[in-house]
C-alpha positions as a Markdown table, in Angstrom:
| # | Residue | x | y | z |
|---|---|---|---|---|
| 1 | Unk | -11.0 | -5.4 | 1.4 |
| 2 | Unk | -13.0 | -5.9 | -1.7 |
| 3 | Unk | -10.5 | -6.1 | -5.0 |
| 4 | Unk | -11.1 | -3.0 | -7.1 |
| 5 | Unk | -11.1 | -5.1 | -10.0 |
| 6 | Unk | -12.8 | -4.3 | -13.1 |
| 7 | Unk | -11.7 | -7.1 | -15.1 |
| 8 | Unk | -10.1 | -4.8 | -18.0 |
| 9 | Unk | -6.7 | -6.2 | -17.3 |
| 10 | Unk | -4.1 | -4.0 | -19.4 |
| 11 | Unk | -1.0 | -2.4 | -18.4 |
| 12 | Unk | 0.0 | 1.3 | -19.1 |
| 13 | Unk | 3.7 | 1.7 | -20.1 |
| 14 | Unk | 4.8 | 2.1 | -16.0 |
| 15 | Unk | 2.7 | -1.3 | -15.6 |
| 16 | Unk | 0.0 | -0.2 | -13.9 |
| 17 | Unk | -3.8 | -1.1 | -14.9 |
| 18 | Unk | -5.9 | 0.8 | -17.0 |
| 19 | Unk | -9.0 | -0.6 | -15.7 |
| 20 | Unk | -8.5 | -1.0 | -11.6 |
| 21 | Unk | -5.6 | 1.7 | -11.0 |
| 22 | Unk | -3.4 | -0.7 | -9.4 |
| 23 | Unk | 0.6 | -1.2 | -10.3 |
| 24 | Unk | 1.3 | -5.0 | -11.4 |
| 25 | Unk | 2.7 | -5.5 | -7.8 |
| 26 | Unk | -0.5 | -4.1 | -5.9 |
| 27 | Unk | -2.5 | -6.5 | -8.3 |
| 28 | Unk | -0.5 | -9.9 | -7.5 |
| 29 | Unk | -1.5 | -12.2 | -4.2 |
| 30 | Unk | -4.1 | -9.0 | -3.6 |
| 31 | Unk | -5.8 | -12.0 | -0.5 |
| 32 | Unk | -2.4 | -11.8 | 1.3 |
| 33 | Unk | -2.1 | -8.3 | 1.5 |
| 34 | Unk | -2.4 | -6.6 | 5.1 |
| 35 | Unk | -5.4 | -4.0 | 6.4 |
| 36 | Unk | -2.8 | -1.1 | 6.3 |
| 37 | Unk | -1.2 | -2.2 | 2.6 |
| 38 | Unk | -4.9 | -2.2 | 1.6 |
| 39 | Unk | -4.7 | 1.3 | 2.8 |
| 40 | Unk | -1.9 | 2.5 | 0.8 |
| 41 | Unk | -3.0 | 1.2 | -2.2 |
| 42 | Unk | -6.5 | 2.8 | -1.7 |
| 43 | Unk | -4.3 | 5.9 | -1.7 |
| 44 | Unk | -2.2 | 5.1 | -4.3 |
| 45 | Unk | -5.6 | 4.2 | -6.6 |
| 46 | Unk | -7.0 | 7.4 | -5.3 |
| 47 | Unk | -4.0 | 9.4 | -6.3 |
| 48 | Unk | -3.3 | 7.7 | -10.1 |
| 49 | Unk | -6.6 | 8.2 | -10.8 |
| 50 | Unk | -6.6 | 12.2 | -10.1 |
| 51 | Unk | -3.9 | 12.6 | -12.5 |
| 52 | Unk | -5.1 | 9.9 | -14.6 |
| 53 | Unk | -3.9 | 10.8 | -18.4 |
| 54 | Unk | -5.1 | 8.5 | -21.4 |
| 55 | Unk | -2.4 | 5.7 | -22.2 |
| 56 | Unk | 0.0 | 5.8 | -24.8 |
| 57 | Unk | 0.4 | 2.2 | -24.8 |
| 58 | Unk | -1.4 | -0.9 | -23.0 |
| 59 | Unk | 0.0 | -4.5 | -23.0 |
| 60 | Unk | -1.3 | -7.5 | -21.1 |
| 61 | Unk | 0.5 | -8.6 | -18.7 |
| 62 | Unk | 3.0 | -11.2 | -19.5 |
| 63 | Unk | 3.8 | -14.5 | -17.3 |
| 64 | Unk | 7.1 | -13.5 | -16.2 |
| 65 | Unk | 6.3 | -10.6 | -15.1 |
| 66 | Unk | 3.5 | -11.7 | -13.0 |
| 67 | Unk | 5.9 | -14.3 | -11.7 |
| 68 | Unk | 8.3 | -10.8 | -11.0 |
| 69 | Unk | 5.8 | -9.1 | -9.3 |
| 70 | Unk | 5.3 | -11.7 | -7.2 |
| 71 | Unk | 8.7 | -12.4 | -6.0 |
| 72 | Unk | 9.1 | -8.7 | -5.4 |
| 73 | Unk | 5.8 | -9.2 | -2.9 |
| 74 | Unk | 7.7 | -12.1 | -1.5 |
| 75 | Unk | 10.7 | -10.6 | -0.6 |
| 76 | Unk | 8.8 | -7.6 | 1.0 |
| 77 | Unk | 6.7 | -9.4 | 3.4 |
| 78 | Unk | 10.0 | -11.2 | 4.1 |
| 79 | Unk | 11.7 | -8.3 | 4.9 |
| 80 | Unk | 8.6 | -7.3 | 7.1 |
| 81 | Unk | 8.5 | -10.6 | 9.3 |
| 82 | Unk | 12.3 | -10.0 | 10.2 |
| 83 | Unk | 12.2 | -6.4 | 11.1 |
């Protein structure tokens, strides 16, 4: 699936982006994700942006927690493989 990137990069206070819709951890290794993950965040962009509200406060997003998000992706396609 194509990335719904619109290279506006800033984070809302509950880290998700102003620009694409997607939370910090649907953003990070978006290549790796699977068909049916593709699909929930398709959802997920569909649903944020219906009750889309104007942000209080936008920040970029920092190293760490790119590096956080990531782990977090790690350990869920981790816990995927062993189930």
């Amino acid at each position: 699936m194509e990335s719904p990137c619109v290279a506006c990069c800033r984070l809302n206070e509950e880290k998700v982006c102003v620009g694409c819709y997607r939370h910090m951890d649907e953003i990070v290794d978006w290549r790796k994700k699977t068909a049916q993950q593709y699909q929930q965040i398709a959802a997920n962009i569909a649903q944020r942006k219906a009750s889309w509200q104007p942000p209080l406060q936008q920040s970029a997003m920092t190293q760490d927690e790119w590096l956080a998000a990531r782990e977090r992706n790690r350990q869920q396609q981790q816990q995927g493989v062993q189930q």
